[in-house]
PDB file of C-alpha atoms in Angstrom:
ATOM      1  CA  UNK A   1      20.358  -4.882   2.287  1.00 45.00           C
ATOM      2  CA  UNK A   2      22.980  -4.056   3.155  1.00 51.00           C
ATOM      3  CA  UNK A   3      23.453  -1.206   5.725  1.00 56.00           C
ATOM      4  CA  UNK A   4      24.810   1.458   4.374  1.00 61.00           C
ATOM      5  CA  UNK A   5      26.349   3.589   7.277  1.00 60.00           C
ATOM      6  CA  UNK A   6      29.923   4.315   7.776  1.00 63.00           C
ATOM      7  CA  UNK A   7      30.563   5.019  11.268  1.00 64.00           C
ATOM      8  CA  UNK A   8      32.815   7.297  12.258  1.00 61.00           C
ATOM      9  CA  UNK A   9      35.596   7.731  15.479  1.00 68.00           C
ATOM     10  CA  UNK A  10      34.162   8.828  18.491  1.00 67.00           C
ATOM     11  CA  UNK A  11      31.033   8.212  17.743  1.00 63.00           C
ATOM     12  CA  UNK A  12      30.025  11.369  17.220  1.00 62.00           C
ATOM     13  CA  UNK A  13      27.795  11.616  14.146  1.00 62.00           C
ATOM     14  CA  UNK A  14      27.754   8.886  10.986  1.00 63.00           C
ATOM     15  CA  UNK A  15      27.538   8.666   7.652  1.00 64.00           C
ATOM     16  CA  UNK A  16      24.910   7.486   4.845  1.00 68.00           C
ATOM     17  CA  UNK A  17      22.696   8.553   1.743  1.00 75.00           C
ATOM     18  CA  UNK A  18      20.060  10.378   1.329  1.00 76.00           C
ATOM     19  CA  UNK A  19      18.334   7.532  -0.765  1.00 77.00           C
ATOM     20  CA  UNK A  20      19.011   5.412   2.294  1.00 78.00           C
ATOM     21  CA  UNK A  21      17.822   7.573   5.193  1.00 73.00           C
ATOM     22  CA  UNK A  22      14.517   8.592   3.036  1.00 76.00           C
ATOM     23  CA  UNK A  23      13.744   4.522   2.570  1.00 76.00           C
ATOM     24  CA  UNK A  24      14.703   3.857   5.978  1.00 78.00           C
ATOM     25  CA  UNK A  25      11.863   6.190   6.723  1.00 75.00           C
ATOM     26  CA  UNK A  26       9.466   5.596   4.715  1.00 75.00           C
ATOM     27  CA  UNK A  27       9.226   1.647   5.441  1.00 79.00           C
ATOM     28  CA  UNK A  28       9.778   1.925   8.553  1.00 80.00           C
ATOM     29  CA  UNK A  29       6.834   3.594   8.884  1.00 83.00           C
ATOM     30  CA  UNK A  30       3.703   2.739   6.241  1.00 88.00           C
ATOM     31  CA  UNK A  31       0.172   4.079   7.011  1.00 90.00           C
ATOM     32  CA  UNK A  32      -2.572   2.249   5.335  1.00 91.00           C
ATOM     33  CA  UNK A  33      -5.749   3.762   4.995  1.00 92.00           C
ATOM     34  CA  UNK A  34      -7.660   0.300   4.811  1.00 89.00           C
ATOM     35  CA  UNK A  35     -10.839  -0.060   1.807  1.00 86.00           C
ATOM     36  CA  UNK A  36     -12.854  -3.444   2.863  1.00 86.00           C
ATOM     37  CA  UNK A  37     -16.182  -3.576   0.815  1.00 87.00           C
ATOM     38  CA  UNK A  38     -16.746  -7.420   0.925  1.00 86.00           C
ATOM     39  CA  UNK A  39     -15.674 -10.903   3.033  1.00 87.00           C
ATOM     40  CA  UNK A  40     -11.816  -9.441   3.087  1.00 85.00           C
ATOM     41  CA  UNK A  41     -12.160  -7.027   4.943  1.00 87.00           C
ATOM     42  CA  UNK A  42     -13.091  -9.458   8.060  1.00 88.00           C
ATOM     43  CA  UNK A  43      -9.929 -11.066   7.546  1.00 88.00           C
ATOM     44  CA  UNK A  44      -8.284  -7.344   6.838  1.00 86.00           C
ATOM     45  CA  UNK A  45      -9.495  -6.162  10.207  1.00 86.00           C
ATOM     46  CA  UNK A  46      -8.743  -9.749  12.260  1.00 85.00           C
ATOM     47  CA  UNK A  47      -4.995  -8.489  11.087  1.00 85.00           C
ATOM     48  CA  UNK A  48      -5.275  -5.933  12.814  1.00 82.00           C
ATOM     49  CA  UNK A  49      -5.609  -7.767  16.206  1.00 80.00           C
ATOM     50  CA  UNK A  50      -3.899  -8.019  18.655  1.00 75.00           C
ATOM     51  CA  UNK A  51      -2.324 -11.092  17.564  1.00 80.00           C
ATOM     52  CA  UNK A  52      -0.451  -9.934  14.840  1.00 78.00           C
ATOM     53  CA  UNK A  53       0.332  -6.897  16.616  1.00 80.00           C
ATOM     54  CA  UNK A  54       1.242  -4.265  13.217  1.00 82.00           C
ATOM     55  CA  UNK A  55       2.073  -1.921  15.458  1.00 83.00           C
ATOM     56  CA  UNK A  56       5.862  -3.718  15.955  1.00 83.00           C
ATOM     57  CA  UNK A  57       6.243  -2.734  11.681  1.00 83.00           C
ATOM     58  CA  UNK A  58       5.545   0.669  11.894  1.00 83.00           C
ATOM     59  CA  UNK A  59       1.691   0.436  10.178  1.00 87.00           C
ATOM     60  CA  UNK A  60      -0.934   2.142  11.730  1.00 86.00           C
ATOM     61  CA  UNK A  61      -4.311   2.312  10.414  1.00 88.00           C
ATOM     62  CA  UNK A  62      -5.506   6.383   9.329  1.00 88.00           C
ATOM     63  CA  UNK A  63      -8.837   7.720   8.569  1.00 88.00           C
ATOM     64  CA  UNK A  64      -8.173  10.082   5.917  1.00 91.00           C
ATOM     65  CA  UNK A  65      -6.764   9.838   2.678  1.00 92.00           C
ATOM     66  CA  UNK A  66      -4.246  12.726   2.799  1.00 93.00           C
ATOM     67  CA  UNK A  67      -2.506  11.278   5.619  1.00 91.00           C
ATOM     68  CA  UNK A  68      -2.366   7.819   3.956  1.00 93.00           C
ATOM     69  CA  UNK A  69       0.530   6.184   1.577  1.00 92.00           C
ATOM     70  CA  UNK A  70      -0.955   2.454   1.396  1.00 94.00           C
ATOM     71  CA  UNK A  71      -4.183   1.922   0.126  1.00 95.00           C
ATOM     72  CA  UNK A  72      -5.251  -1.838   1.089  1.00 94.00           C
ATOM     73  CA  UNK A  73      -8.148  -3.241  -1.393  1.00 94.00           C
ATOM     74  CA  UNK A  74     -10.351  -5.823   0.117  1.00 93.00           C
ATOM     75  CA  UNK A  75     -12.586  -6.975  -1.582  1.00 90.00           C
ATOM     76  CA  UNK A  76     -15.179  -7.487  -4.543  1.00 92.00           C
ATOM     77  CA  UNK A  77     -14.840  -3.706  -6.208  1.00 93.00           C
ATOM     78  CA  UNK A  78     -18.372  -2.756  -8.408  1.00 94.00           C
ATOM     79  CA  UNK A  79     -18.017  -0.563 -10.936  1.00 94.00           C
ATOM     80  CA  UNK A  80     -19.966   1.559  -8.717  1.00 94.00           C
ATOM     81  CA  UNK A  81     -16.801   2.188  -6.709  1.00 93.00           C
ATOM     82  CA  UNK A  82     -14.457   3.013  -9.010  1.00 94.00           C
ATOM     83  CA  UNK A  83     -14.807   6.123  -9.609  1.00 95.00           C
ATOM     84  CA  UNK A  84     -14.568   7.115  -5.586  1.00 95.00           C
ATOM     85  CA  UNK A  85     -11.780   4.638  -5.780  1.00 95.00           C
ATOM     86  CA  UNK A  86     -10.265   6.323  -8.580  1.00 95.00           C
ATOM     87  CA  UNK A  87     -11.236   9.804  -6.676  1.00 95.00           C
ATOM     88  CA  UNK A  88      -9.222   8.651  -2.721  1.00 94.00           C
ATOM     89  CA  UNK A  89      -6.112   7.274  -4.784  1.00 95.00           C
ATOM     90  CA  UNK A  90      -5.789  10.594  -6.343  1.00 95.00           C
ATOM     91  CA  UNK A  91      -6.034  12.425  -2.631  1.00 94.00           C
ATOM     92  CA  UNK A  92      -2.923  10.578  -1.517  1.00 93.00           C
ATOM     93  CA  UNK A  93       0.143  12.230  -1.395  1.00 91.00           C
ATOM     94  CA  UNK A  94       2.993  10.614  -2.797  1.00 88.00           C
ATOM     95  CA  UNK A  95       4.638   8.559  -2.675  1.00 89.00           C
ATOM     96  CA  UNK A  96       1.460   5.873  -2.489  1.00 92.00           C
ATOM     97  CA  UNK A  97       1.262   2.447  -2.686  1.00 93.00           C
ATOM     98  CA  UNK A  98      -1.610   0.032  -3.272  1.00 95.00           C
ATOM     99  CA  UNK A  99      -2.642  -3.609  -2.402  1.00 95.00           C
ATOM    100  CA  UNK A 100      -4.286  -5.656  -3.888  1.00 95.00           C
ATOM    101  CA  UNK A 101      -6.127  -7.908  -1.455  1.00 94.00           C
ATOM    102  CA  UNK A 102      -7.949 -11.775  -2.434  1.00 93.00           C
ATOM    103  CA  UNK A 103      -8.999 -12.711  -5.458  1.00 93.00           C
ATOM    104  CA  UNK A 104     -11.925 -10.453  -5.851  1.00 91.00           C
ATOM    105  CA  UNK A 105      -9.856  -7.396  -5.814  1.00 92.00           C
ATOM    106  CA  UNK A 106      -7.541  -9.087  -8.352  1.00 93.00           C
ATOM    107  CA  UNK A 107      -9.561  -9.724 -10.219  1.00 92.00           C
ATOM    108  CA  UNK A 108     -13.192 -10.589  -9.996  1.00 90.00           C
ATOM    109  CA  UNK A 109     -13.036 -13.414  -8.449  1.00 89.00           C
ATOM    110  CA  UNK A 110     -15.879 -15.798  -8.015  1.00 89.00           C
ATOM    111  CA  UNK A 111     -17.698 -12.357  -9.464  1.00 89.00           C
ATOM    112  CA  UNK A 112     -15.803 -12.402 -12.238  1.00 88.00           C
ATOM    113  CA  UNK A 113     -18.939 -13.385 -14.478  1.00 90.00           C
ATOM    114  CA  UNK A 114     -20.881 -10.183 -13.726  1.00 92.00           C
ATOM    115  CA  UNK A 115     -22.453  -7.476 -14.913  1.00 93.00           C
ATOM    116  CA  UNK A 116     -21.181  -4.578 -12.075  1.00 93.00           C
ATOM    117  CA  UNK A 117     -17.863  -6.465 -11.820  1.00 94.00           C
ATOM    118  CA  UNK A 118     -14.907  -4.629 -12.405  1.00 94.00           C
ATOM    119  CA  UNK A 119     -11.798  -7.678 -13.316  1.00 92.00           C
ATOM    120  CA  UNK A 120      -8.900  -6.175 -11.034  1.00 92.00           C
ATOM    121  CA  UNK A 121      -8.803  -3.372  -9.003  1.00 94.00           C
ATOM    122  CA  UNK A 122      -5.540  -2.551 -11.475  1.00 94.00           C
ATOM    123  CA  UNK A 123      -8.031  -1.544 -14.193  1.00 94.00           C
ATOM    124  CA  UNK A 124      -8.639   1.524 -12.198  1.00 94.00           C
ATOM    125  CA  UNK A 125      -5.271   2.622  -9.979  1.00 95.00           C
ATOM    126  CA  UNK A 126      -1.647   1.176 -10.245  1.00 95.00           C
ATOM    127  CA  UNK A 127      -1.489  -1.642  -7.412  1.00 95.00           C
ATOM    128  CA  UNK A 128       1.934  -3.039  -5.949  1.00 94.00           C
ATOM    129  CA  UNK A 129       1.331  -5.855  -4.394  1.00 94.00           C
ATOM    130  CA  UNK A 130      -1.270  -8.329  -4.872  1.00 95.00           C
ATOM    131  CA  UNK A 131      -2.500 -11.334  -1.954  1.00 94.00           C
ATOM    132  CA  UNK A 132      -4.307 -13.815  -3.700  1.00 92.00           C
ATOM    133  CA  UNK A 133      -6.757 -16.378  -1.558  1.00 91.00           C
ATOM    134  CA  UNK A 134     -10.382 -16.060  -0.994  1.00 89.00           C
ATOM    135  CA  UNK A 135      -9.918 -14.589   1.801  1.00 89.00           C
ATOM    136  CA  UNK A 136      -6.847 -14.755   2.440  1.00 91.00           C
ATOM    137  CA  UNK A 137      -5.762 -14.913   5.917  1.00 92.00           C
ATOM    138  CA  UNK A 138      -3.801 -12.097   7.362  1.00 90.00           C
ATOM    139  CA  UNK A 139      -1.034 -13.547   7.830  1.00 91.00           C
ATOM    140  CA  UNK A 140      -0.028 -13.154   3.889  1.00 92.00           C
ATOM    141  CA  UNK A 141      -1.756  -9.313   4.838  1.00 92.00           C
ATOM    142  CA  UNK A 142       1.654  -9.750   7.068  1.00 91.00           C
ATOM    143  CA  UNK A 143       4.175 -10.944   4.515  1.00 93.00           C
ATOM    144  CA  UNK A 144       3.019  -8.610   2.008  1.00 93.00           C
ATOM    145  CA  UNK A 145       3.440  -5.282   4.125  1.00 92.00           C
ATOM    146  CA  UNK A 146       6.765  -6.784   4.745  1.00 91.00           C
ATOM    147  CA  UNK A 147       7.037  -7.274   0.860  1.00 92.00           C
ATOM    148  CA  UNK A 148       6.013  -3.906   0.408  1.00 92.00           C
ATOM    149  CA  UNK A 149       8.412  -2.663   2.842  1.00 89.00           C
ATOM    150  CA  UNK A 150      11.485  -4.244   1.361  1.00 89.00           C
ATOM    151  CA  UNK A 151      10.059  -2.587  -2.009  1.00 89.00           C
ATOM    152  CA  UNK A 152      10.352   1.144  -0.771  1.00 86.00           C
ATOM    153  CA  UNK A 153      13.596  -0.225   0.952  1.00 83.00           C
ATOM    154  CA  UNK A 154      15.123  -0.974  -3.046  1.00 83.00           C
ATOM    155  CA  UNK A 155      13.721   1.886  -4.794  1.00 78.00           C
ATOM    156  CA  UNK A 156      15.924   5.223  -4.929  1.00 75.00           C
ATOM    157  CA  UNK A 157      13.436   8.935  -3.516  1.00 69.00           C
ATOM    158  CA  UNK A 158      16.045  11.709  -4.849  1.00 65.00           C
ATOM    159  CA  UNK A 159      15.771   9.752  -8.406  1.00 59.00           C
ATOM    160  CA  UNK A 160      11.527  10.039  -8.515  1.00 55.00           C
ATOM    161  CA  UNK A 161      12.021  13.028  -6.747  1.00 49.00           C
ATOM    162  CA  UNK A 162      13.580  14.888  -9.804  1.00 47.00           C
ATOM    163  CA  UNK A 163      10.904  13.266 -12.168  1.00 49.00           C
ATOM    164  CA  UNK A 164       7.805  15.795 -12.834  1.00 48.00           C
ATOM    165  CA  UNK A 165       4.560  14.220 -11.115  1.00 50.00           C
ATOM    166  CA  UNK A 166       1.277  14.224 -13.313  1.00 46.00           C
ATOM    167  CA  UNK A 167      -2.377  13.216 -12.942  1.00 47.00           C
ATOM    168  CA  UNK A 168      -3.601  10.677 -14.644  1.00 50.00           C
ATOM    169  CA  UNK A 169      -6.243  11.276 -16.895  1.00 49.00           C
ATOM    170  CA  UNK A 170     -10.031  11.268 -16.404  1.00 48.00           C
ATOM    171  CA  UNK A 171      -9.410  11.928 -12.531  1.00 44.00           C
ATOM    172  CA  UNK A 172     -10.624  14.383 -10.862  1.00 43.00           C
ATOM    173  CA  UNK A 173      -8.925  15.724  -6.717  1.00 38.00           C
ATOM    174  CA  UNK A 174     -11.793  17.271  -4.832  1.00 35.00           C
TER     175      UNK A 174
END
């Protein structure tokens, strides 16, 4: 992405677009809510260790959905967890993004034929990034975060702010 900042002689201020400035702030400070359900959660926890250092990318995990803008769902999603996932997603402020981590979260994985497994978290909430693997390595999560940052950088927040927000059918807010 080309930098859209014009320097003015004297260096006292710079001119830029609102979209560029808002996107820069959003992509530089992602606050994920980690939702570990099975084996992939172990790899997700490893991704936050010092070896991968997500802090330098501006990724700081948050304990509350009201503070988070990214939800990372890692592991097998069973039908009993569908409603809590939907409720937590509804509590997140806009703009909100979802990363589906691992084969189980993406499509049910090896438990696809089970009666209690949801065939992908995208049947419950919209997903922005899918990470393949069983379980995916922490490097894959790091790559997904950078791809999400690129996606945010290409978005137009001023246009989306003019759109009317809607509540998904059947969702409830506590």
